[in-house]
Coordinates of C-alpha atoms in Angstrom, one line a residue:
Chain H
X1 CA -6.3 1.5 34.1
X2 CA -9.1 3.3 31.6
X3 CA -7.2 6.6 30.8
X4 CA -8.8 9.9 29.5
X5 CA -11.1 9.1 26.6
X6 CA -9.4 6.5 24.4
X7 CA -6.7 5.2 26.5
X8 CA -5.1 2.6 28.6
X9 CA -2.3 2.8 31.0
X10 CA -1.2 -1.1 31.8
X11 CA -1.1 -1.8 35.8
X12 CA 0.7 -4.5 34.8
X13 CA 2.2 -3.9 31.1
X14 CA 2.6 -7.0 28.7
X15 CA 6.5 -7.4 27.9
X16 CA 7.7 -8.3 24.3
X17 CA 9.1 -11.7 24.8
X18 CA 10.0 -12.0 21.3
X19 CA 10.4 -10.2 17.7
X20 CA 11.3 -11.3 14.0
X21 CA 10.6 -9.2 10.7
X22 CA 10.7 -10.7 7.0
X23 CA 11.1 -8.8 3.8
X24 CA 11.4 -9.2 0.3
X25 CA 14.1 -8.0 -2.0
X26 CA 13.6 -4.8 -2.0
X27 CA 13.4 -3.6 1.5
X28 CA 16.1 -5.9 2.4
X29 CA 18.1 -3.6 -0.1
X30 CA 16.7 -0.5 1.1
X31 CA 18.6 1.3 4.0
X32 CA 17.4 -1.0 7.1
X33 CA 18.3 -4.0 5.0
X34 CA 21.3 -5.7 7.2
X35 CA 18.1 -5.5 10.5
X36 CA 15.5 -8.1 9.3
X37 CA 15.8 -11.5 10.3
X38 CA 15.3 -12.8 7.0
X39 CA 15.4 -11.3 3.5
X40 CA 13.6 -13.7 0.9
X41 CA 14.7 -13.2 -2.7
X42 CA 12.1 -14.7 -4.2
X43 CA 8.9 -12.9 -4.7
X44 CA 6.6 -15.8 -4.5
X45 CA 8.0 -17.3 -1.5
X46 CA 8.0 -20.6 -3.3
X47 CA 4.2 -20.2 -3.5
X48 CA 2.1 -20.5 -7.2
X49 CA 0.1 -17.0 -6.2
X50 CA 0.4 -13.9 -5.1
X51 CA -1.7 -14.6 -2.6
X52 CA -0.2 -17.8 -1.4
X53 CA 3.1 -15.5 -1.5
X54 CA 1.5 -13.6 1.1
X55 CA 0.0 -16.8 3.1
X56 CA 3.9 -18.1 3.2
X57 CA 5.5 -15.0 4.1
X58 CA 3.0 -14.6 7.1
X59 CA 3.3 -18.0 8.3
X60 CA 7.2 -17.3 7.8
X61 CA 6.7 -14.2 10.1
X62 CA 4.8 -16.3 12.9
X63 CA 7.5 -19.5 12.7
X64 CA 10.4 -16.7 13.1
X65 CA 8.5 -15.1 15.9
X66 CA 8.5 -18.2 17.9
X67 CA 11.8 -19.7 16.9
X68 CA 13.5 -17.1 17.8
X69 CA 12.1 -16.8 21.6
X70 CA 12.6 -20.6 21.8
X71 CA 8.7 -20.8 22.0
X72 CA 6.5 -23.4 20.6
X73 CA 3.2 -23.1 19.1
X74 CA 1.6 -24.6 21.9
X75 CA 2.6 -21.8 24.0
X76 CA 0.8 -19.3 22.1
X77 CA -2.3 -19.0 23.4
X78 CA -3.9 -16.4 21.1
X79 CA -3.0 -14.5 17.8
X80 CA -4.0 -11.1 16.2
X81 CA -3.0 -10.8 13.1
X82 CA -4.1 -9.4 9.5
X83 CA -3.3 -8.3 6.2
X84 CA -4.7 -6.1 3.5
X85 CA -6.5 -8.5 1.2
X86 CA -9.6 -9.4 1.1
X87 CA -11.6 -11.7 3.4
X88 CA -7.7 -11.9 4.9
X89 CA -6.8 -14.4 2.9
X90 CA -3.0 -14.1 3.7
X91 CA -3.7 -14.2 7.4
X92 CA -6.2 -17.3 7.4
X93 CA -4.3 -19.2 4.9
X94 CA -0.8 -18.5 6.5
X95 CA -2.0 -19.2 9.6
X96 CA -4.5 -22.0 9.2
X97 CA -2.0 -24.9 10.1
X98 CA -1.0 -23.4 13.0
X99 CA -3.9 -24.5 15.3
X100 CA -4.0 -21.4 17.2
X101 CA -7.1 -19.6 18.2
X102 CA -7.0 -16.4 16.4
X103 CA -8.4 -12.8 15.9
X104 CA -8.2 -11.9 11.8
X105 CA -7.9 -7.9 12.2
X106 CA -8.4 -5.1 9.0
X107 CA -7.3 -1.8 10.0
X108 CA -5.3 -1.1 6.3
X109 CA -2.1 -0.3 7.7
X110 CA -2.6 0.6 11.0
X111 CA -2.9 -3.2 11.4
X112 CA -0.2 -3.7 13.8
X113 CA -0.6 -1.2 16.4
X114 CA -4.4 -2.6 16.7
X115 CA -2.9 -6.3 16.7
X116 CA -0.4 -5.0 19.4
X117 CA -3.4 -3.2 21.4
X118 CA -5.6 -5.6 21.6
X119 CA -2.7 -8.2 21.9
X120 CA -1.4 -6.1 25.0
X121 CA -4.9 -6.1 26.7
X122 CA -5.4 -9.9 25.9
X123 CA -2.2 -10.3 28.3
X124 CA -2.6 -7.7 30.7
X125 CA -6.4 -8.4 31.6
X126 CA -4.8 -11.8 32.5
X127 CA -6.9 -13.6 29.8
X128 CA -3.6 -15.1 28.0
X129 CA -0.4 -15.8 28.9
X130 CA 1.0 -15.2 25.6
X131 CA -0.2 -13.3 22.6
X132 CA 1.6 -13.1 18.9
X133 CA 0.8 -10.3 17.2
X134 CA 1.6 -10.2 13.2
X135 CA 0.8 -8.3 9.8
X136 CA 2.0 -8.4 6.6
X137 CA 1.6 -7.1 3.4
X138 CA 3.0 -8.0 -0.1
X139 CA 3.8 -5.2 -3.7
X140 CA 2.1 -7.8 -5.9
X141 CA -0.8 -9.2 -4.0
X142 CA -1.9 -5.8 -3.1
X143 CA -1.5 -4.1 -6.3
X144 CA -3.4 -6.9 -7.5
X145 CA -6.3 -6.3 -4.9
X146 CA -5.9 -2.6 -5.1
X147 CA -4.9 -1.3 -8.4
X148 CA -4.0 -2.6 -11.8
X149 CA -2.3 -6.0 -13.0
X150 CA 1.4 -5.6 -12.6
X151 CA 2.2 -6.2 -16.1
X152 CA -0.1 -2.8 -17.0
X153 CA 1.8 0.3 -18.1
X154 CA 0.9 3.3 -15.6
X155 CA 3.1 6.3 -14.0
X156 CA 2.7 6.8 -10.6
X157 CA 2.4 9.8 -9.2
X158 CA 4.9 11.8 -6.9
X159 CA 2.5 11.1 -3.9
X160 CA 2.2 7.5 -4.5
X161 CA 3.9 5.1 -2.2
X162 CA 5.5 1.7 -2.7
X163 CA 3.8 -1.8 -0.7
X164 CA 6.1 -3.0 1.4
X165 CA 6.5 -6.8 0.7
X166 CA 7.3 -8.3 4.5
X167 CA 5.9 -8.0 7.7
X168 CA 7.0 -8.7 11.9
X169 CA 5.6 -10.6 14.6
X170 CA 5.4 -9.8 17.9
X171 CA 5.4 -12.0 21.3
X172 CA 3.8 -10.3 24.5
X173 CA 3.9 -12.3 27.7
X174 CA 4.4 -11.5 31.4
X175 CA 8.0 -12.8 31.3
X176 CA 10.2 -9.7 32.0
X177 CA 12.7 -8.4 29.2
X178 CA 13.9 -5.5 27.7
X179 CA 11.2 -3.9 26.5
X180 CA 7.4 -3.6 27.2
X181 CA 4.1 -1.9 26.4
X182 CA 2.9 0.3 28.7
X183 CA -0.1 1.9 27.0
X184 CA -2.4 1.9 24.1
X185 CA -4.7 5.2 22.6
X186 CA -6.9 3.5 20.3
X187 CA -7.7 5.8 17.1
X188 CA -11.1 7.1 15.8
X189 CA -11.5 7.2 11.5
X190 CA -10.9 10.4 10.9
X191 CA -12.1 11.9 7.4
X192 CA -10.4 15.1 5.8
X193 CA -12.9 14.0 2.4
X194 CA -9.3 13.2 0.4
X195 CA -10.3 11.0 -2.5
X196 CA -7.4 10.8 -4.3
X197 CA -6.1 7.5 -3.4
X198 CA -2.2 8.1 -4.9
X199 CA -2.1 10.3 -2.0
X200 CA -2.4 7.7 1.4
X201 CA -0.4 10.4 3.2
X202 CA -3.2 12.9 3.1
X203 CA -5.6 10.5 3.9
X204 CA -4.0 9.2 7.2
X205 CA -1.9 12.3 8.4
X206 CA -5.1 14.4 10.3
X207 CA -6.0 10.3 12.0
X208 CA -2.6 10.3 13.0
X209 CA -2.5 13.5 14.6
X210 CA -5.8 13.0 16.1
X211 CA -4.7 9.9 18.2
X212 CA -1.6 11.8 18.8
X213 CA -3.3 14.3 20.5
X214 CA -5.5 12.2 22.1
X215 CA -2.5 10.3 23.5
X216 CA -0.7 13.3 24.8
X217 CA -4.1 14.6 26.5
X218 CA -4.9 11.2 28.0
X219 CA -1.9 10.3 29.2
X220 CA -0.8 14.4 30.0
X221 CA 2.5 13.7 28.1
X222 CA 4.6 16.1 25.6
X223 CA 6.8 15.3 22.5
X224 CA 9.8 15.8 24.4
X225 CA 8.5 12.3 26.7
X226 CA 9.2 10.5 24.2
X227 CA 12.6 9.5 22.4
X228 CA 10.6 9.1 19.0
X229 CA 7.5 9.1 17.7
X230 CA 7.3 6.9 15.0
X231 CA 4.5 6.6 12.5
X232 CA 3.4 4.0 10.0
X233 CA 3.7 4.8 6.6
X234 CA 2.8 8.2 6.7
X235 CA 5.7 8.7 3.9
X236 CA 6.8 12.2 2.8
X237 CA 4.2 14.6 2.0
X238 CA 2.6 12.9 5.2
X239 CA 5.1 13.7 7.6
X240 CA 5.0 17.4 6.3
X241 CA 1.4 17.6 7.1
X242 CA 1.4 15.5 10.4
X243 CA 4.1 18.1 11.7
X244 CA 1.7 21.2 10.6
X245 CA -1.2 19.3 11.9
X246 CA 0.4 19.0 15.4
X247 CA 1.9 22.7 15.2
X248 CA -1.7 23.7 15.1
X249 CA -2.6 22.4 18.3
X250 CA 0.4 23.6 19.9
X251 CA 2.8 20.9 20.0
X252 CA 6.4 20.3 18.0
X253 CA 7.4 16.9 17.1
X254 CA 9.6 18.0 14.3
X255 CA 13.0 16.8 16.0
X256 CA 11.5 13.4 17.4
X257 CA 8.9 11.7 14.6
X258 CA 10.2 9.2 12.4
X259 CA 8.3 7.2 9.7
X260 CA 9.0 3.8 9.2
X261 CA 7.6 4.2 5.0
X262 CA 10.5 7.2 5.2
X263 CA 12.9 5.0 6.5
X264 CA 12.9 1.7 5.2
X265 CA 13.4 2.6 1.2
X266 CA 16.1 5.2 -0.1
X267 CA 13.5 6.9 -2.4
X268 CA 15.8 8.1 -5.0
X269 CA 18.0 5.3 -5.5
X270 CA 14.9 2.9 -4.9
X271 CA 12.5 5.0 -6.5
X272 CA 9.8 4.5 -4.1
X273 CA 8.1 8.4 -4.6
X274 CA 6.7 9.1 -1.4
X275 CA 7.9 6.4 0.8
X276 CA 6.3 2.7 1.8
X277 CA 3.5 1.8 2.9
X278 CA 1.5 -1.5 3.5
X279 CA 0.8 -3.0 6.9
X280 CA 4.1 -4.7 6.5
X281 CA 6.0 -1.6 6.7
X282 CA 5.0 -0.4 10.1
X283 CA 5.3 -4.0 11.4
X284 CA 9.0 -4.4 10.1
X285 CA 10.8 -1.7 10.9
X286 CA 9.1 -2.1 14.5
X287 CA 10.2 -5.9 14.5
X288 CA 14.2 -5.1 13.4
X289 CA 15.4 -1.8 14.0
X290 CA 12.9 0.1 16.1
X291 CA 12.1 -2.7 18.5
X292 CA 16.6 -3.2 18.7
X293 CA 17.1 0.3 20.1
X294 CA 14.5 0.4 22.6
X295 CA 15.9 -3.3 23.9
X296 CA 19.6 -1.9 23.5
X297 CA 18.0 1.0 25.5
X298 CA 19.0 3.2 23.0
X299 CA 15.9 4.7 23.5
X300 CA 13.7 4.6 25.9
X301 CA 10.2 5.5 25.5
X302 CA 8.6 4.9 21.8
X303 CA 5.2 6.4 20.4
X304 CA 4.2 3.6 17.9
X305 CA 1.8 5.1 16.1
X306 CA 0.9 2.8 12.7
X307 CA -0.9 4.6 10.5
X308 CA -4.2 3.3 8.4
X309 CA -5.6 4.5 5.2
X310 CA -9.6 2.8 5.2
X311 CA -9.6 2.7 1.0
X312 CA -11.2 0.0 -1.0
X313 CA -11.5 -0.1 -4.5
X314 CA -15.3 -0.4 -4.3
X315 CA -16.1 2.6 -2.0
X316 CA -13.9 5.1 -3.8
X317 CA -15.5 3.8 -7.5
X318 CA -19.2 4.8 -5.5
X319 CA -17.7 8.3 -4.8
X320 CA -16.3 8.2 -1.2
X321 CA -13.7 9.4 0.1
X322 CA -10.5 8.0 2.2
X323 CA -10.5 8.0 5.6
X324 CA -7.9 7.0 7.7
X325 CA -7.1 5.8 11.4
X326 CA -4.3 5.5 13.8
X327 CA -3.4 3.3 16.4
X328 CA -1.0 4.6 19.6
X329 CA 1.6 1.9 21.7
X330 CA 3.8 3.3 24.4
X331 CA 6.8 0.8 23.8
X332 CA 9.1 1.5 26.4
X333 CA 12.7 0.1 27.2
X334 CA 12.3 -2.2 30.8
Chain O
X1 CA -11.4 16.5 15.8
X2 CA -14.2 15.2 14.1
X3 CA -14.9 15.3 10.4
X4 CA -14.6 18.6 9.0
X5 CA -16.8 21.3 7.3
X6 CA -17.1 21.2 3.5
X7 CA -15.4 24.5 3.4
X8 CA -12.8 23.0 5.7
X9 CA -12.8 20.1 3.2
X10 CA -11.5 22.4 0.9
X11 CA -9.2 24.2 2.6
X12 CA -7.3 20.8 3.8
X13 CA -7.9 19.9 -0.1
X14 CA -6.0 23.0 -1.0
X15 CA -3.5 22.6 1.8
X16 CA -2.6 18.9 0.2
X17 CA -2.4 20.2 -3.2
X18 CA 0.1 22.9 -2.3
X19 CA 2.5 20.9 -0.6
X20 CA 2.2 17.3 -2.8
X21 CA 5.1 17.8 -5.6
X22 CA 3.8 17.4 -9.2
X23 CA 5.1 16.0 -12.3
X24 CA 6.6 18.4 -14.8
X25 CA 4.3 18.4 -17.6
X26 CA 6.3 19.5 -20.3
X27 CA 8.9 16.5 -19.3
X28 CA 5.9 14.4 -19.4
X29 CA 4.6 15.9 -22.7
X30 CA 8.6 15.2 -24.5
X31 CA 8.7 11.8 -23.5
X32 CA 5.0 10.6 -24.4
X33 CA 6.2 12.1 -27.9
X34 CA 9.7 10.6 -28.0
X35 CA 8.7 7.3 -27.2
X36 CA 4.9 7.5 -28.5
X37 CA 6.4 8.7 -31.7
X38 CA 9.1 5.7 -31.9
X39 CA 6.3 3.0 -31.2
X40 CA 5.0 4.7 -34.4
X41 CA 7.8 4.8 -36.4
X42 CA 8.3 1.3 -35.7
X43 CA 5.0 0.3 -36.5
X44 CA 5.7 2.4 -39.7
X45 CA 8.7 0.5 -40.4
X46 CA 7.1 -2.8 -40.2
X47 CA 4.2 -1.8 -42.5
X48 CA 6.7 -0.2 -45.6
X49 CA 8.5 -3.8 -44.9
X50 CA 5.4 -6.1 -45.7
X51 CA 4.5 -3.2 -49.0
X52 CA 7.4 -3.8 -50.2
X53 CA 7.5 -7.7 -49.6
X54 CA 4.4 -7.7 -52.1
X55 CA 1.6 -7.6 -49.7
X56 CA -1.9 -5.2 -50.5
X57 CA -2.4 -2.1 -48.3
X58 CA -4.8 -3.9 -45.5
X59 CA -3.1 -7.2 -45.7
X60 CA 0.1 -4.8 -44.8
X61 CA -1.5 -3.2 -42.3
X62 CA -3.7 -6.0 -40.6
X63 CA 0.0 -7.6 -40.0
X64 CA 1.4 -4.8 -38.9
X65 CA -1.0 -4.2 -36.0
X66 CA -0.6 -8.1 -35.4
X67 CA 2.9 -7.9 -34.9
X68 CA 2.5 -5.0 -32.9
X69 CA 0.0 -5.9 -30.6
X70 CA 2.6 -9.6 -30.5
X71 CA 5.0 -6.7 -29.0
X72 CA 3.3 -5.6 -26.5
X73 CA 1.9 -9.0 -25.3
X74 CA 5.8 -10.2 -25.5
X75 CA 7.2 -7.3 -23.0
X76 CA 4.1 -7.3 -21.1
X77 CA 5.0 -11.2 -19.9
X78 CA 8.3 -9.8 -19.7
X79 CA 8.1 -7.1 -17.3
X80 CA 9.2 -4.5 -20.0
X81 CA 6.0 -2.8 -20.9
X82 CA 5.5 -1.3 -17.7
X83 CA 8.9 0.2 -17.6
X84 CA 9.1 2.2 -20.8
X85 CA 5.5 3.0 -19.8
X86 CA 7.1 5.0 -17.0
X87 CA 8.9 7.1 -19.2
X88 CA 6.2 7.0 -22.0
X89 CA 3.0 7.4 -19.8
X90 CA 0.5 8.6 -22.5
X91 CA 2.8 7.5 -25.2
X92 CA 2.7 4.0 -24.5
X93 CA -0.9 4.1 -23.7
X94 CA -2.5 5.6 -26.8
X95 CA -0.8 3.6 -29.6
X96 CA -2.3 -0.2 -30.2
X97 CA 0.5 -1.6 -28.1
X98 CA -1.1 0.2 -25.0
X99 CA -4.6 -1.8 -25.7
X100 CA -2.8 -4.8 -26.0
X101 CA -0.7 -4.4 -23.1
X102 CA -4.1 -3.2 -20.9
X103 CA -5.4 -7.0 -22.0
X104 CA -2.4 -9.1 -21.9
X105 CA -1.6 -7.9 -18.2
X106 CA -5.0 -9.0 -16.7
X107 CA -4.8 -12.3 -18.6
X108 CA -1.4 -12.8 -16.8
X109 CA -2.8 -11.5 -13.2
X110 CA -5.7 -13.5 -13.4
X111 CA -4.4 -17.0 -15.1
X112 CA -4.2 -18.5 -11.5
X113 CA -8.0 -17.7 -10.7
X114 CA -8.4 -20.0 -14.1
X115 CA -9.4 -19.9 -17.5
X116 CA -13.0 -18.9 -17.1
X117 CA -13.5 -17.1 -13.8
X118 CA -9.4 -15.4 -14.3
X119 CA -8.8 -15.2 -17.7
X120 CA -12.3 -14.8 -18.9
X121 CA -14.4 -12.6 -16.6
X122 CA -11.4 -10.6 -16.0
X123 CA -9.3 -10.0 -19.4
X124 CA -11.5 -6.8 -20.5
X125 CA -11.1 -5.3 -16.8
X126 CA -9.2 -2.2 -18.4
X127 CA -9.8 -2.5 -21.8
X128 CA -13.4 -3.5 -21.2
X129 CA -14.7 0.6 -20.9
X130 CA -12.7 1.5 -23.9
X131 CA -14.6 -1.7 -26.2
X132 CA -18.0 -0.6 -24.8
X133 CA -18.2 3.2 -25.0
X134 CA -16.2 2.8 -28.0
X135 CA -18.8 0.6 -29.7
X136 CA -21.6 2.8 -28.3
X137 CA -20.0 5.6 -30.0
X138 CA -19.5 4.2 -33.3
X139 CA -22.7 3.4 -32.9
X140 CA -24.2 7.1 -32.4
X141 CA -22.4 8.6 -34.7
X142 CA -23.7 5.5 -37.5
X143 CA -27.5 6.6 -36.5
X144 CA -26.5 10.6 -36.9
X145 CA -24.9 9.5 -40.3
X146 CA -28.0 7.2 -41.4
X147 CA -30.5 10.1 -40.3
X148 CA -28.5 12.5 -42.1
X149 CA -28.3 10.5 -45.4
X150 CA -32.5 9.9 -44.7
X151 CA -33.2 14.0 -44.2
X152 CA -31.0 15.1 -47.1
X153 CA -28.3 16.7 -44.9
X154 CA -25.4 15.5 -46.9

């Protein structure tokens, strides 16, 4: 059912049939570490590349995703999936041997609540029985793409966050289980003209409170509807102005957001500055912890809102500025 | 909410500014000298070394700068450049170990793309602005000098 301006409410809403996460080294010593299905020492994932790093940890991703809901390949009958390289390599490389037909999907980091969206719609409009949905982003492949070399001497700044090296995969079906997607509120770009591209969380903070907004008008829902309201990789300076944003417009989610680039490093002892980020971020915390609690029923309605920052070297070099996006998905417990 | 006003612009720009948390200059400012200054002290040591060994004034110095741009290429490959350039920041840029480590790192990124698409197009890709307007400059200022030396200025 077409809901308010930019949403969907499911008549018959897609239920996850299966999740796995995987993560490198780092996150799977960060606080969430003992919740990913796998943690993979070695940074290249036996790969010669970054990028082929990247390719194998994403087809990792998919192979968990099925194994682990006793699926096979052939059951899949579409993916949405992306990463933040270019041209996607890691998602059409990853994926290639797989012989699935397949959406490739850029929406920076908000990639996996646009995977999940369209994903959920693919299933619920009855045009596919099962849809995996995966991201995945890697430290080195996007510094690489991104920034500098990782051998070149820089500090980063305060505001800067850390690439999250892993990723999750997601199974939606019409099989009933413990947890399902009831709605989407598919974001606008939003563009508060930040150009300073150490500081994502400025950048996607007003897009994320935008399509929260937009959520709670469409579907006439307040904070308190929802158990948590969990952003992508907002990190900490944009938490802080994603709670003032939404205080403006006269709503408090101070005592129910979460941010998945907040939770998955311990920033002092990890020295991640202002949190994670990377598609992979949103995607694996959703895939390990957040998606256990709202199976275990822990909670029981979940605002998945990842969290996109639209920057590319080339644009910002000609002068523009970074906008961002944000992608709503009512996960609830079933 | 769609895009805002330039004044608004601002205001969010402001906003941002206010509540991001900034580095501590002075802390920056110590340890770009403290470390800066032992890159040089090094580099010092090295030279006095080869003076006293016997060697001229520029052969001393030419294989000082070799053995500290060697350095840098060494700890760049090993993943130690950029962690004293944490600390360091400007103090590991400015001295000749920071050009070297601004060219070794790309050639290390790049080596898979190969030697001439990787390695080649792609060595420069930091270093590169420094060689050109550095060149260009030189270059000025040699003209100024010649014109000055022509019209009797000096």
């Amino acid at each position: 059912m077409i809901l308010g301006k930019a949403s969907i409410k499911f008549d018959e809403s897609p239920y996850i049939q299966s999740y796995a996460s995987v993560v490198g080294k780092k996150e799977g010593e960060g606080p969430l570490g003992g919740k990913f299905d796998a943690v993979i020492e070695d940074p290249m994932f036996g790969g010669d590349s970054w990028e082929d790093a990247e390719s194998r940890l994403q087809a990792q991703i998919a192979h968990y995703t099925i194994r682990k809901g006793n699926f096979s390949t052939e059951n899949i009958r579409y993916i949405f999936a992306g990463d933040l390289l270019g041209q996607l390599i890691a998602t059409f490389f990853g994926l290639k041997d797989m012989n699935i037909p397949l959406f490739g999907l850029y929406g920076a980091c908000s990639t996996m609540g646009e995977s999940l969206s369209l994903g959920a719609m693919s299933v619920a409009g009855g045009f596919s029985e099962c849809s995996l949905c995966l991201t995945s982003s890697h430290f080195a492949s996007a510094e690489k793409n991104f920034r500098f070399p990782l051998g070149y001497g820089t500090q980063r700044k305060f505001s800067a966050t850390w690439t999250v090296t892993g990723g999750g995969g997601v199974i939606l079906g019409k099989k009933p289980s413990k947890a399902r997607i009831t709605g989407i509120t598919t974001g606008k770009i939003v563009d508060y003209g930040i150009k300073d591209k150490e500081n994502m969380g400025a950048c996607m903070a007003p897009a994320a409170a935008d399509t929260i907004y937009q959520h709670f008008s469409d579907f006439s829902s307040k904070p308190q509807d929802y158990d948590k309201i969990i952003t992508g990789d907002l990190g900490y300076i944009g938490q802080t102005i994603l709670i003032d944003l939404m205080e403006e417009k006269g709503y408090d989610i101070k005592s129910n957001h979460m941010d998945c680039g907040i939770e998955i490093f311990d920033k002092d002892e990890q020295d991640t500055h202002a949190g994670a980020s990377g598609c992979g971020c949103s995607a694996s915390v959703l895939c390990s912890y957040v998606l256990e609690q709202i199976t275990k029923g822990a909670w029981k309605k979940v605002l998945f809102v990842p969290t996109g920052a639209l920057f590319s070297p080339v644009s910002s070099n000609e002068g523009n500025s970074i906008p961002g996006i944000a992608h709503a998905v009512v996960i609830e417990h079933a | 909410m769609p895009d805002l006003s330039e004044k608004q612009q601002k205001e969010y720009e402001e906003y941002v500014k206010q509540i991001t948390p900034t580095t501590s200059l002075a802390k920056n400012m110590f340890w770009a000298f403290v470390i800066g200054g032992l890159i040089c002290v090094l580099g010092q040591i090295i030279l006095e070394m080869f003076l006293k060994a016997g060697f001229g004034k520029d052969n001393a110095t030419s294989c000082e700068l070799i053995i500290l741009v060697g350095l840098s290429a060494l700890t760049t490959g090993l993943g130690l450049y950029p962690k004293l350039a944490k600390y360091g920041g400007a103090g590991t840029l400015v001295p000749i170990t920071g050009f070297a480590n601004s060219v070794a790192s790309p050639a290390i990124e790049f080596k898979r793309e190969g030697q001439v698409f990787g390695i080649g197009t792609r060595i420069f890709v930091i270093a590169g602005p420094v060689i050109l307007y550095g060149i260009l400059t030189s270059w000025i200022l040699g003209i100024i000098y010649w014109l000055g030396k022509v019209l009797n200025w000096w």
